[in-house]
Coordinates of C-alpha atoms and ligand atoms in Angstrom, one line a residue:
X229 CA -3.7 326.3 18.2
X230 CA -3.9 328.3 21.5
X231 CA -4.1 326.2 24.7
X232 CA -5.4 327.8 27.9
X233 CA -3.8 326.5 31.0
X234 CA -6.0 326.9 34.1
X235 CA -4.2 327.4 37.5
X236 CA -3.9 324.1 39.4
X237 CA -6.4 325.1 42.2
X238 CA -9.1 326.1 39.8
X239 CA -8.5 322.9 37.8
X240 CA -9.0 320.8 40.9
X241 CA -12.1 322.7 41.9
X242 CA -13.6 322.2 38.4
X243 CA -12.7 318.5 38.7
X244 CA -14.4 318.1 42.1
X245 CA -17.6 319.9 40.8
X246 CA -17.6 317.6 37.8
X247 CA -17.3 314.6 40.0
X248 CA -20.2 315.8 42.2
X249 CA -22.4 316.4 39.2
X250 CA -21.6 312.9 37.8
X251 CA -22.4 311.4 41.2
X252 CA -25.8 313.2 41.4
X253 CA -26.7 312.2 37.8
X254 CA -25.8 308.6 38.6
X255 CA -27.9 308.6 41.8
X256 CA -30.9 310.3 40.2
X257 CA -30.9 308.1 37.1
X258 CA -34.0 306.0 36.6
X259 CA -33.1 303.6 33.8
X260 CA -35.7 302.5 31.3
X261 CA -36.0 298.9 32.6
X262 CA -36.8 300.4 36.0
X263 CA -39.4 302.6 34.5
X264 CA -41.0 299.7 32.7
X265 CA -40.8 297.5 35.8
X266 CA -42.5 300.1 38.0
X267 CA -45.2 300.6 35.5
X268 CA -46.0 296.9 35.3
X269 CA -45.8 296.8 39.1
X270 CA -48.5 299.5 39.3
X271 CA -50.7 297.6 36.8
X272 CA -50.3 294.3 38.6
X273 CA -51.2 296.0 41.9
X274 CA -54.3 297.5 40.4
X275 CA -55.4 294.2 38.9
X276 CA -54.7 292.4 42.2
X277 CA -56.6 295.0 44.1
X278 CA -59.6 294.6 41.7
X279 CA -59.6 290.8 42.1
X280 CA -59.3 291.2 45.9
X281 CA -62.3 293.6 46.0
X282 CA -64.4 291.1 43.9
X283 CA -63.3 288.2 46.1
X284 CA -64.0 290.2 49.3
X285 CA -67.5 291.2 48.3
X286 CA -68.4 287.6 47.3
X287 CA -66.9 286.4 50.6
X288 CA -68.8 288.9 52.7
X289 CA -72.1 288.0 51.1
X290 CA -71.5 284.3 51.6
X291 CA -70.6 284.9 55.3
X292 CA -73.8 286.9 55.8
X293 CA -75.8 284.1 54.2
X294 CA -74.1 281.5 56.4
X295 CA -74.8 283.4 59.5
X296 CA -78.5 283.9 58.8
X297 CA -78.9 280.2 57.9
X298 CA -77.0 279.2 61.1
X299 CA -79.3 281.6 63.1
X300 CA -82.3 280.1 61.5
X301 CA -81.2 276.5 62.2
X302 CA -80.2 277.3 65.8
X303 CA -83.5 279.1 66.5
X304 CA -85.4 276.2 65.0
X305 CA -83.5 273.7 67.2
X306 CA -84.3 275.9 70.3
X307 CA -88.1 275.5 69.5
X308 CA -87.7 271.8 69.0
X309 CA -85.7 271.3 72.2
X310 CA -88.1 273.4 74.2
X311 CA -91.2 271.6 73.0
X312 CA -89.9 268.1 72.5
X313 CA -87.5 267.8 75.3
X314 CA -88.0 270.4 78.0
X315 CA -91.8 270.3 78.2
X316 CA -92.0 266.4 78.5
X317 CA -89.2 266.4 81.0
X318 CA -91.0 268.9 83.3
X319 CA -94.3 267.1 82.8
X320 CA -92.8 263.8 84.0
X321 CA -91.4 265.6 87.1
X322 CA -94.7 267.3 87.8
X323 CA -96.5 264.0 87.5
X324 CA -94.1 262.5 89.9
X325 CA -92.7 260.0 87.5
X326 CA -89.3 261.5 87.7
X327 CA -87.4 263.2 90.5
X328 CA -86.8 266.9 90.1
X329 CA -83.1 266.6 90.8
X330 CA -82.7 263.8 88.2
X331 CA -84.2 265.8 85.4
X332 CA -82.3 267.2 82.4
X333 CA -84.1 270.5 82.6
X334 CA -81.0 272.5 83.8
X335 CA -78.9 271.0 81.0
X336 CA -81.5 271.8 78.4
X337 CA -82.0 275.4 79.6
X338 CA -78.2 275.9 79.6
X339 CA -78.0 274.7 75.9
X340 CA -80.9 276.9 74.9
X341 CA -79.1 279.9 76.6
X342 CA -75.9 279.1 74.8
X343 CA -77.7 278.8 71.5
X344 CA -79.3 282.1 72.1
X345 CA -75.9 283.7 72.9
X346 CA -74.6 282.3 69.6
X347 CA -77.5 283.7 67.7
X348 CA -77.2 287.1 69.4
X349 CA -73.5 287.2 68.3
X350 CA -74.5 286.6 64.7
X351 CA -77.5 288.9 64.6
X352 CA -77.0 292.1 62.6
X353 CA -80.3 294.0 62.5
X354 CA -81.5 295.9 65.6
X355 CA -85.0 294.4 65.2
X356 CA -83.6 290.9 65.3
X357 CA -81.5 291.8 68.3
X358 CA -84.6 293.1 70.1
X359 CA -86.5 289.9 69.2
X360 CA -83.7 287.8 70.6
X361 CA -83.7 289.9 73.7
X362 CA -87.4 289.1 74.2
X363 CA -86.6 285.4 73.7
X364 CA -83.8 285.6 76.3
X365 CA -86.1 287.2 78.9
X366 CA -88.8 284.6 78.1
X367 CA -86.1 281.9 78.8
X368 CA -85.2 283.6 82.1
X369 CA -88.9 283.5 83.0
X370 CA -89.0 279.9 82.0
X371 CA -86.0 279.2 84.3
X372 CA -87.8 281.0 87.2
X373 CA -90.9 278.9 86.6
X374 CA -88.9 275.7 86.7
X375 CA -87.3 276.8 89.9
X376 CA -90.7 277.5 91.4
X377 CA -91.9 274.0 90.4
X378 CA -88.8 272.6 92.1
X379 CA -89.5 274.5 95.3
X380 CA -93.2 273.4 95.2
X381 CA -92.1 269.8 94.8
X382 CA -89.7 270.2 97.7
X383 CA -92.4 271.7 99.8
X384 CA -94.6 268.8 98.9
X385 CA -97.3 271.0 97.5
X386 CA -100.4 269.5 96.1
X387 CA -100.6 267.9 92.7
X388 CA -103.1 270.5 91.5
X389 CA -100.9 273.3 92.5
X390 CA -97.9 271.7 90.8
X391 CA -99.7 270.8 87.6
X392 CA -101.0 274.4 87.4
X393 CA -97.4 275.5 87.4
X394 CA -96.7 273.0 84.7
X395 CA -99.6 274.5 82.6
X396 CA -98.1 277.9 83.2
X397 CA -94.7 276.7 82.1
X398 CA -96.2 275.3 78.9
X399 CA -97.7 278.7 78.2
X400 CA -94.2 280.3 78.7
X401 CA -92.6 277.7 76.3
X402 CA -95.3 278.5 73.7
X403 CA -94.6 282.2 74.1
X404 CA -90.9 281.6 73.7
X405 CA -91.4 279.6 70.5
X406 CA -93.8 282.3 69.2
X407 CA -91.1 284.9 69.9
X408 CA -88.5 282.7 68.1
X409 CA -90.9 282.3 65.3
X410 CA -91.2 286.0 65.2
X411 CA -87.4 286.3 65.2
X412 CA -87.2 283.7 62.4
X413 CA -89.6 285.6 60.3
X414 CA -87.7 288.7 60.8
X415 CA -84.4 287.0 59.9
X416 CA -86.0 285.6 56.7
X417 CA -87.2 289.0 55.8
X418 CA -83.7 290.3 56.4
X419 CA -82.4 287.4 54.3
X420 CA -84.6 288.6 51.4
X421 CA -83.3 292.1 51.9
X422 CA -79.7 290.9 51.8
X423 CA -80.4 288.9 48.7
X424 CA -81.9 291.9 47.0
X425 CA -78.9 293.9 48.2
X426 CA -76.4 291.3 46.9
X427 CA -78.1 291.3 43.6
X428 CA -78.0 295.0 43.4
X429 CA -74.4 295.1 44.5
X430 CA -73.5 292.5 42.0
X431 CA -75.0 294.6 39.3
X432 CA -73.2 297.8 40.5
X433 CA -69.9 295.8 41.0
X434 CA -70.1 294.4 37.5
X435 CA -70.4 297.9 36.1
X436 CA -67.6 299.2 38.4
X437 CA -65.4 296.3 37.5
X438 CA -65.9 296.9 33.8
X439 CA -65.1 300.6 34.3
X440 CA -62.1 299.6 36.4
X441 CA -60.8 297.2 33.8
X442 CA -61.3 299.8 31.0
X443 CA -59.4 302.3 33.3
X444 CA -56.6 299.9 33.8
X445 CA -56.3 299.1 30.1
X446 CA -56.4 302.9 29.3
X447 CA -53.8 303.5 32.0
X448 CA -51.5 300.7 30.8
X449 CA -51.9 302.1 27.2
X450 CA -51.1 305.5 28.5
X451 CA -48.0 304.3 30.4
X452 CA -46.7 302.3 27.5
X453 CA -47.3 305.3 25.2
X454 CA -45.4 307.6 27.5
X455 CA -42.6 305.1 28.0
X456 CA -42.3 304.3 24.3
X457 CA -42.6 308.0 23.5
X458 CA -39.9 308.7 26.1
X459 CA -37.6 306.2 24.4
X460 CA -38.5 306.5 20.7
X461 CA -38.7 310.3 20.4
X462 CA -35.2 311.1 21.5
X463 CA -33.9 308.0 19.7
X464 CA -35.6 309.2 16.5
X465 CA -34.0 312.6 17.1
X466 CA -30.7 311.0 17.6
X467 CA -31.1 308.9 14.4
X468 CA -31.9 312.0 12.5
X469 CA -28.8 313.9 13.9
X470 CA -26.5 311.0 13.4
X471 CA -27.6 310.6 9.7
X472 CA -27.0 314.4 9.3
X473 CA -23.5 314.0 10.9
X474 CA -22.9 310.9 8.7
X475 CA -23.8 313.1 5.6
X476 CA -21.0 315.5 6.7
X477 CA -23.2 318.2 8.4
X478 CA -21.7 319.0 11.7
X479 CA -23.9 322.1 12.3
X480 CA -26.5 320.2 14.3
X481 CA -28.1 321.6 17.5
X482 CA -27.7 320.0 20.9
X483 CA -30.3 317.4 21.8
X484 CA -32.1 318.3 25.0
X485 CA -33.5 315.2 26.7
X486 CA -34.4 315.2 30.4
X487 CA -35.8 311.7 30.8
X488 CA -33.3 310.9 33.6
X489 CA -32.4 307.6 32.0
X490 CA -30.1 305.9 29.5
X491 CA -31.6 308.0 26.7
X492 CA -30.6 311.2 28.5
X493 CA -27.2 309.7 29.0
X494 CA -27.0 308.8 25.3
X495 CA -28.1 312.3 24.3
X496 CA -25.5 313.8 26.6
X497 CA -22.8 311.5 25.1
X498 CA -24.0 312.5 21.6
X499 CA -23.7 316.2 22.5
X500 CA -20.2 315.7 24.0
X501 CA -19.2 313.6 20.9
X502 CA -20.5 316.4 18.6
X503 CA -18.6 319.1 20.5
X504 CA -15.5 317.0 20.4
X505 CA -16.0 316.3 16.7
X506 CA -16.5 320.0 16.0
X507 CA -13.3 320.8 18.0
X508 CA -11.4 318.0 16.2
X509 CA -12.7 319.2 12.8
X510 CA -11.6 322.8 13.5
X511 CA -8.2 321.4 14.7
X512 CA -8.0 319.4 11.5
X513 CA -8.9 322.4 9.4
X514 CA -6.1 324.4 11.2
X515 CA -3.6 321.5 10.7
X516 CA -4.7 321.3 7.1
X517 CA -4.1 325.0 6.6
X518 CA -0.7 324.6 8.2
X519 CA 0.1 321.6 6.1
X520 CA -0.9 323.5 3.0
X521 CA 1.4 326.4 4.0
X522 CA 4.2 324.0 4.9
X523 CA 3.7 322.4 1.5
X524 CA 3.9 325.7 -0.3
X525 CA 7.1 326.4 1.7
X526 CA 8.4 323.0 0.8
X527 CA 7.7 323.6 -2.9
X528 CA 9.6 326.9 -2.5
X529 CA 12.5 325.2 -0.7
X530 CA 12.5 322.5 -3.3
X531 CA 12.9 325.0 -6.0
X532 CA 15.7 326.7 -4.1
X533 CA 17.2 323.2 -3.6
X534 CA 16.9 322.6 -7.3
X535 CA 18.8 325.8 -8.0
X536 CA 21.4 325.0 -5.3
X537 CA 21.7 321.5 -6.8
X538 CA 22.4 323.0 -10.3
X539 CA 24.8 325.4 -8.7
X540 CA 26.5 322.7 -6.7
X541 CA 26.7 320.5 -9.9
X542 CA 28.6 323.4 -11.5
X543 CA 30.6 323.8 -8.3
X544 CA 31.3 320.1 -8.4
X545 CA 32.5 320.2 -12.0
X546 CA 34.7 323.2 -11.0
X547 CA 35.9 321.2 -7.9
X548 CA 36.7 318.2 -10.1
X549 CA 38.7 320.4 -12.4
X550 CA 40.4 322.0 -9.5
X551 CA 41.2 318.6 -8.1
X552 CA 42.6 317.4 -11.4
X553 CA 44.7 320.6 -11.5
X554 CA 45.8 320.0 -8.0
X555 CA 46.8 316.4 -8.7
X556 CA 48.7 317.5 -11.8
X557 CA 50.3 320.3 -9.7
X558 CA 51.2 317.7 -7.0
X559 CA 52.8 315.4 -9.6
X560 CA 54.6 318.4 -11.0
X561 CA 55.7 319.4 -7.5
X562 CA 57.0 315.9 -6.8
X563 CA 58.8 316.0 -10.1
X564 CA 60.3 319.4 -9.4
X565 CA 61.3 318.2 -5.9
X566 CA 63.1 315.3 -7.6
X567 CA 64.6 317.7 -10.1
X568 CA 65.7 319.9 -7.2
X569 CA 67.9 317.0 -6.0
X570 CA 69.3 316.6 -9.5
X571 CA 69.7 320.4 -9.7
X572 CA 71.7 320.4 -6.4
X573 CA 73.9 317.7 -7.8
X574 CA 74.5 319.6 -10.9
X575 CA 75.2 322.7 -8.9
X576 CA 77.6 320.7 -6.8
X577 CA 79.4 319.4 -9.9
X578 CA 79.4 322.9 -11.4
X579 CA 80.9 324.3 -8.2
X580 CA 83.5 321.6 -8.1
X581 CA 84.4 322.0 -11.8
X582 CA 84.4 325.7 -11.3
X583 CA 87.6 325.6 -9.3
X584 CA 89.9 323.7 -11.8
X585 CA 88.3 325.5 -14.7
X586 CA 88.9 328.9 -12.9
X587 CA 92.5 327.9 -12.3
X588 CA 92.8 326.9 -15.9
X589 CA 91.3 330.2 -17.0
X590 CA 93.6 332.2 -14.7
X591 CA 96.6 330.1 -15.9
X592 CA 95.7 330.5 -19.5
X593 CA 95.1 334.3 -19.3
X594 CA 98.4 334.5 -17.3
X595 CA 100.1 332.5 -20.1
X596 CA 98.4 334.7 -22.7
X597 CA 99.7 337.9 -21.0
X598 CA 103.2 336.4 -20.6
X599 CA 103.1 335.2 -24.3
X600 CA 102.0 338.8 -25.4
X601 CA 104.8 340.3 -23.4
X602 CA 107.3 337.7 -24.8
X603 CA 106.1 338.3 -28.4
X604 CA 106.7 342.1 -28.0
X605 CA 110.2 341.3 -26.7
X606 CA 110.8 339.1 -29.6
X607 CA 109.7 341.9 -32.0
X608 CA 111.9 344.5 -30.3
X609 CA 115.0 342.2 -30.9
X610 CA 116.2 343.0 -27.4
X611 CA 115.3 339.7 -26.0
X612 CA 117.7 338.1 -23.6
X613 CA 118.3 334.4 -23.1
X614 CA 117.4 334.5 -19.5
X615 CA 114.0 336.0 -20.5
X616 CA 113.5 333.3 -23.0
X617 CA 114.3 330.7 -20.4
X618 CA 111.9 332.3 -17.9
X619 CA 109.2 332.4 -20.4
X620 CA 109.8 328.7 -21.3
X621 CA 109.7 327.7 -17.6
X622 CA 106.6 329.8 -17.0
X623 CA 105.0 328.0 -20.1
X624 CA 105.9 324.6 -18.8
X625 CA 104.6 325.4 -15.3
X626 CA 101.4 327.1 -16.5
X627 CA 100.5 324.4 -19.0
X628 CA 101.2 321.9 -16.3
X629 CA 98.7 323.7 -14.0
X630 CA 96.3 323.9 -16.9
X631 CA 96.7 320.2 -17.6
X632 CA 96.3 319.1 -14.0
X633 CA 93.2 321.2 -13.6
X634 CA 91.7 320.2 -16.9
X635 CA 92.3 316.5 -16.0
X636 CA 90.6 317.1 -12.6
X637 CA 87.6 318.8 -14.3
X638 CA 87.4 316.0 -16.8
X639 CA 87.4 313.4 -14.0
X640 CA 84.8 315.3 -12.1
X641 CA 82.5 315.6 -15.2
X642 CA 82.9 311.9 -16.0
X643 CA 82.1 310.7 -12.4
X644 CA 79.2 313.1 -11.8
X645 CA 77.8 312.5 -15.3
X646 CA 76.8 309.0 -14.2
X647 CA 75.0 310.2 -11.1
X648 CA 73.1 312.8 -12.9
X649 CA 72.1 310.4 -15.7
X650 CA 71.0 307.9 -13.1
X651 CA 68.9 310.4 -11.3
X652 CA 67.0 311.3 -14.4
X653 CA 66.8 307.9 -16.1
X654 CA 65.6 305.7 -13.2
X655 CA 67.2 302.7 -14.8
X656 CA 68.4 299.6 -13.1
X657 CA 72.1 298.7 -13.3
X658 CA 74.8 297.1 -11.1
X659 CA 77.0 299.5 -9.2
X660 CA 79.4 299.6 -6.2
X661 CA 77.4 301.0 -3.3
X662 CA 80.2 302.7 -1.4
X663 CA 81.7 304.5 -4.4
X664 CA 78.3 305.6 -5.6
X665 CA 77.3 306.9 -2.1
X666 CA 80.7 308.8 -1.9
X667 CA 79.9 310.5 -5.2
X668 CA 76.5 311.6 -3.9
X669 CA 78.0 312.9 -0.7
X670 CA 80.7 314.7 -2.7
X671 CA 78.2 316.2 -5.0
X672 CA 76.5 317.9 -1.9
X673 CA 79.9 319.3 -0.7
X674 CA 79.0 322.9 -1.7
X675 CA 76.1 322.8 0.9
X676 CA 78.1 321.0 3.7
X677 CA 81.5 322.8 3.1
X678 CA 80.7 325.7 5.3
X679 CA 79.1 323.6 8.2
X680 CA 80.7 321.8 11.1
X681 CA 79.0 318.5 10.2
X682 CA 80.9 315.3 9.6
X683 CA 79.5 312.7 7.3
X684 CA 80.6 309.1 8.0
X685 CA 80.0 306.4 5.4
X686 CA 80.2 302.8 6.5
X687 CA 79.9 300.3 3.7
X688 CA 81.9 297.3 2.3
X689 CA 83.7 298.9 -0.8
X690 CA 83.3 295.6 -2.6
X691 CA 79.6 295.4 -2.1
X692 CA 77.9 295.7 -5.5
X693 CA 74.2 295.7 -6.0
X694 CA 72.0 295.5 -9.1
X695 CA 69.4 298.2 -8.4
X696 CA 68.3 301.7 -9.2
X697 CA 71.2 304.0 -8.4
X698 CA 69.0 307.1 -9.1
X699 CA 66.7 306.0 -6.3
X700 CA 69.6 306.0 -3.8
X701 CA 70.7 309.4 -5.0
X702 CA 67.2 310.7 -4.3
X703 CA 67.0 309.0 -0.9
X704 CA 70.4 310.2 0.4
X705 CA 70.1 313.7 -1.1
X706 CA 66.7 314.1 0.8
X707 CA 68.1 312.7 4.0
X708 CA 71.2 314.8 3.9
X709 CA 69.3 318.0 3.0
X710 CA 66.8 317.4 5.8
X711 CA 69.5 317.0 8.4
X712 CA 71.0 320.2 7.1
X713 CA 67.7 322.1 7.2
X714 CA 65.8 320.5 10.2
X715 CA 68.4 318.8 12.5
X716 CA 71.1 321.4 13.1
X717 CA 71.5 325.1 13.7
X718 CA 73.9 327.1 11.6
X719 CA 77.0 326.6 13.8
X720 CA 76.1 323.2 15.3
X721 CA 78.5 320.4 15.3
X722 CA 77.2 317.0 14.3
X723 CA 77.8 313.6 13.0
X724 CA 75.8 312.1 10.2
X725 CA 76.1 308.3 9.8
X726 CA 75.3 306.4 6.6
X727 CA 75.5 302.6 6.9
X728 CA 74.7 300.1 4.2
X729 CA 74.9 296.3 4.6
X730 CA 73.6 293.0 3.5
X731 CA 71.9 290.8 5.9
X732 CA 70.7 287.4 4.6
X733 CA 68.5 288.1 1.6
X734 CA 68.0 291.8 2.6
X735 CA 69.9 295.0 2.1
X736 CA 69.7 297.4 4.9
X737 CA 70.4 301.2 4.8
X738 CA 70.6 303.0 8.1
X739 CA 70.8 306.8 8.1
X740 CA 71.1 308.7 11.3
X741 CA 72.0 312.1 12.6
X742 CA 72.4 313.5 16.1
X743 CA 70.4 316.6 15.6
X744 CA 67.2 318.0 17.2
X745 CA 65.1 314.9 16.4
X746 CA 61.3 314.8 15.6
X747 CA 58.5 315.4 18.0
X748 CA 56.4 312.3 18.8
X749 CA 53.2 314.0 17.5
X750 CA 54.9 314.7 14.1
X751 CA 56.5 311.2 13.8
X752 CA 53.4 309.6 12.3
X753 CA 53.0 312.4 9.7
X754 CA 56.5 312.9 8.2
X755 CA 55.9 310.6 5.3
X756 CA 52.5 312.4 4.4
X757 CA 52.7 314.7 1.3
X758 CA 53.0 318.4 2.2
X759 CA 53.8 317.8 5.8
X760 CA 56.5 320.2 6.8
X761 CA 57.4 321.9 10.1
X762 CA 59.1 324.7 8.2
X763 CA 56.9 327.2 6.5
X764 CA 55.9 326.7 2.9
X765 CA 58.6 328.1 0.6
X766 CA 61.3 326.9 3.0
X767 CA 60.0 323.3 3.0
X768 CA 57.6 321.6 0.6
X769 CA 56.8 318.6 2.7
X770 CA 57.4 316.3 -0.3
X771 CA 61.0 315.1 0.4
X772 CA 60.2 312.2 2.8
X773 CA 57.0 311.3 0.8
X774 CA 59.2 310.9 -2.3
X775 CA 61.6 308.7 -0.3
X776 CA 58.7 306.6 1.0
X777 CA 57.3 306.1 -2.5
X778 CA 60.7 305.1 -3.9
X779 CA 61.4 302.6 -1.0
X780 CA 57.9 301.0 -1.1
X781 CA 57.3 301.1 -4.9
X782 CA 60.7 301.0 -6.7
X783 CA 62.7 299.0 -4.1
X784 CA 59.7 297.0 -2.8
X785 CA 61.0 297.5 0.7
X786 CA 60.0 299.3 3.9
X787 CA 61.1 302.4 5.8
X788 CA 60.8 303.3 9.5
X789 CA 61.8 306.3 11.4
X790 CA 62.9 306.4 15.0
X791 CA 63.5 309.6 16.8
X792 CA 63.7 311.2 20.3
X793 CA 63.7 314.9 20.6
X794 CA 67.3 316.1 21.2
X795 CA 68.8 312.7 20.3
X796 CA 68.5 312.9 16.5
X797 CA 66.8 310.8 13.9
X798 CA 67.3 307.3 12.5
X799 CA 65.8 306.1 9.3
X800 CA 66.0 302.3 8.6
X801 CA 65.3 301.1 5.1
X802 CA 65.4 297.4 4.1
X803 CA 64.6 295.9 0.7
X804 CA 65.0 292.5 -0.8
X805 CA 68.2 291.5 -2.7
Ligands
ADP1071 N1 66.8 314.8 10.1 C1 65.7 315.4 10.5 N2 65.7 316.0 11.7 C2 64.6 316.6 12.2 N3 63.5 316.7 11.6 C3 63.4 316.1 10.3 C4 64.5 315.4 9.8 N4 64.1 314.9 8.6 C5 62.9 315.3 8.4 N5 62.4 316.0 9.5 C6 61.0 316.4 9.7 O1 60.2 315.9 8.7 C7 59.5 316.8 8.0 C8 59.2 316.4 6.6 O2 60.4 316.4 5.8 P1 60.3 316.5 4.2 O3 59.2 315.6 3.8 O4 61.6 316.3 3.7 O5 59.7 318.0 4.1 P2 60.5 319.4 4.2 O6 62.0 319.1 4.3 O7 60.2 320.1 3.0 O8 60.0 320.0 5.4 C9 60.3 318.1 8.1 O9 59.5 319.3 8.0 C10 60.9 317.9 9.5 O10 60.0 318.4 10.5
MG1072 MG1 62.9 317.8 3.0

C-alpha cells in the first residue's frame, strides 16, 4: 500500500480548516427536537393569538354596552335630580321658605355638572357629543338663572319678579331634561346599532375563527409532514443503504442530506463509514493478494525444505557413518599410540640385544676365519705348536666373548619379555615397582642415550604392588617421550625425576621435569584427545589422554598437572592400594 505523507505545514493547515468546518457545522446545527419544539411553539402562539382575539372582541363589546348603560343611568339620574331636587329647592327659596345661602342648589348643580363630564367622557358618537354639549350649555344657563334669582333676593326684589324668575328657571330645567331625553334616545339608537354590529361581528368572527382553526390545523399537519418527511426520508434511504451494505454490496452512492440536524450528521457519518469501509476492503483485498502470494511462496519454500530435509537426512546418515568411522579411527589411533609405546620398547630391546649379538656375530665370524686358517694349516702338515696354542687361546677367548654376550642377550630378552607382555596383556599381577620402572627406563635408553638428560628414579626397592604393570609402562613411556619431545631442546641439559611412594592407603607417583613447562591457557586442555602443540604428524595429542584414561579407569585414581612456563612440569598421580 502506498502512503502519501503531507508536509507538516500543509497537514496543520488542513487540520485547522477541518476544525473550523466542524465548528460551523456544530453552531449551525438545528437538531430535530429543536425543530419540533419551535413548530409547536408557533402553533401554540397562533392558538393563543386566536383566543386572545376572541376574548378581546367580547371584552370590547361588553365595555361598550356598559358605557352606554352607565350613560343612560347617569342621564336619567340628572333628569330626576333636576326635577325632584333642584326645582323644589329653588321654589322654596323663591317663596322665602328657605334662605338662598342655605340652599343645596350649588351642590346639586355641581353633581349634575360632574355627571355630565362623566357622560361626555364615555360618549362615542359625534351626535351624542353634540347633544351632551347642548345639555351642558343648558346647565350653564340654569346656573346663571339661579345666580340671578340669588341677586334678586339679595336686592329684595318683589315676589312677582322673583317668582317669574322661578318660572323661567323651570322652563330651563324642562328644556334640559328634554335635551337629556334627546340624548338618551340617541344613545339608545346607538345601542341598537352596536347590538346589530356585535351580532354581525359575531357572525363574521365565527367564520374567521373557523377558517383560522382550519388554517392552524392545516399548518400543523404541514409542519408535522415536513418534519416527519425530513426525518423519515433520509432514515429510509439510510436503511436501504445499510441493508445493501449488509448484503455485501459496497458500491452504494453517497447520501446527500442537508437538513442541518442529527439526520444530516448521521448521513455524513454513514458516508464517512462507507468510504472507510471501501478503503478497508481494498486494503483487505490487497493484503489477501499478498497473503496468497506469500502462501504460494511458502508452499514453494516448503517443497524446497522437503527436498533439503531429504538431502539432510541423507547427509545425516553419511555424517553418522563418518562419525562411526571417526570413532573407530580414534580407537584405532589410541590403540596404535599404545602400540607405539610397545614398539619403542621393542626397538629399545632390539637395540640393546643388537650389541651383544653383533659382538657374538663378529666373534663367531672371527672364530670361523681363524678356524678356516687353522684347518688349512692342519691340511698342509706345516703346523707349528705355537700356532696350535695361539688358535686354542683365540678359541677360548672368542667363545668366552661369545658366551658372555649371549648370556647378556639372554638376560636382556628375559627381562624385557615381561615388560612387553605386560604392555600388551593389561593383566594384573604383583611386581616390584623400582625394578619394573628401571626396566622401562632402560628400554627407552636408545632415545635418551644421545641426550644430556638425567633420569632419577626414587622408590623403595622392596615396594611391591599388585596392579597393572602394563599401565605403568604406558604412563612412564608417555611422560618420558613427552619430556623428550616438548620439554627440552636438542642439546639441553635436564633432570627428570620419577618418584613412587605409599602414603597411608594411597600410592603416589610424582613425575617431574625441569623443561619449558606448559602455558596456562593450554594446561586445561592437555588431557583432551588430539590436543597437541606440535603439528599433526609430529604429535598426535593422544598420549596424555591415554594416560588420563588409564589412571581414572584402570587404576581408579586421579591425575593433576602443575606447570609454570620455564620451570618444567609436574604430574601427580594417586590411586588406592
Ligand atoms: N613434559 C612436558 N613439557 C612440556 N609440555 C608438555 C609436556 N608433556 C606434555 N606437554 C604438552 O601436552 C601436550 C599433549 O601431550 P600428548 O597428549 O602426549 O600429545 P603429543 O605429545 O602428541 O603432543 C603436548 O603437545 C605438549 O604441549
Ligand atoms: Mg605425547
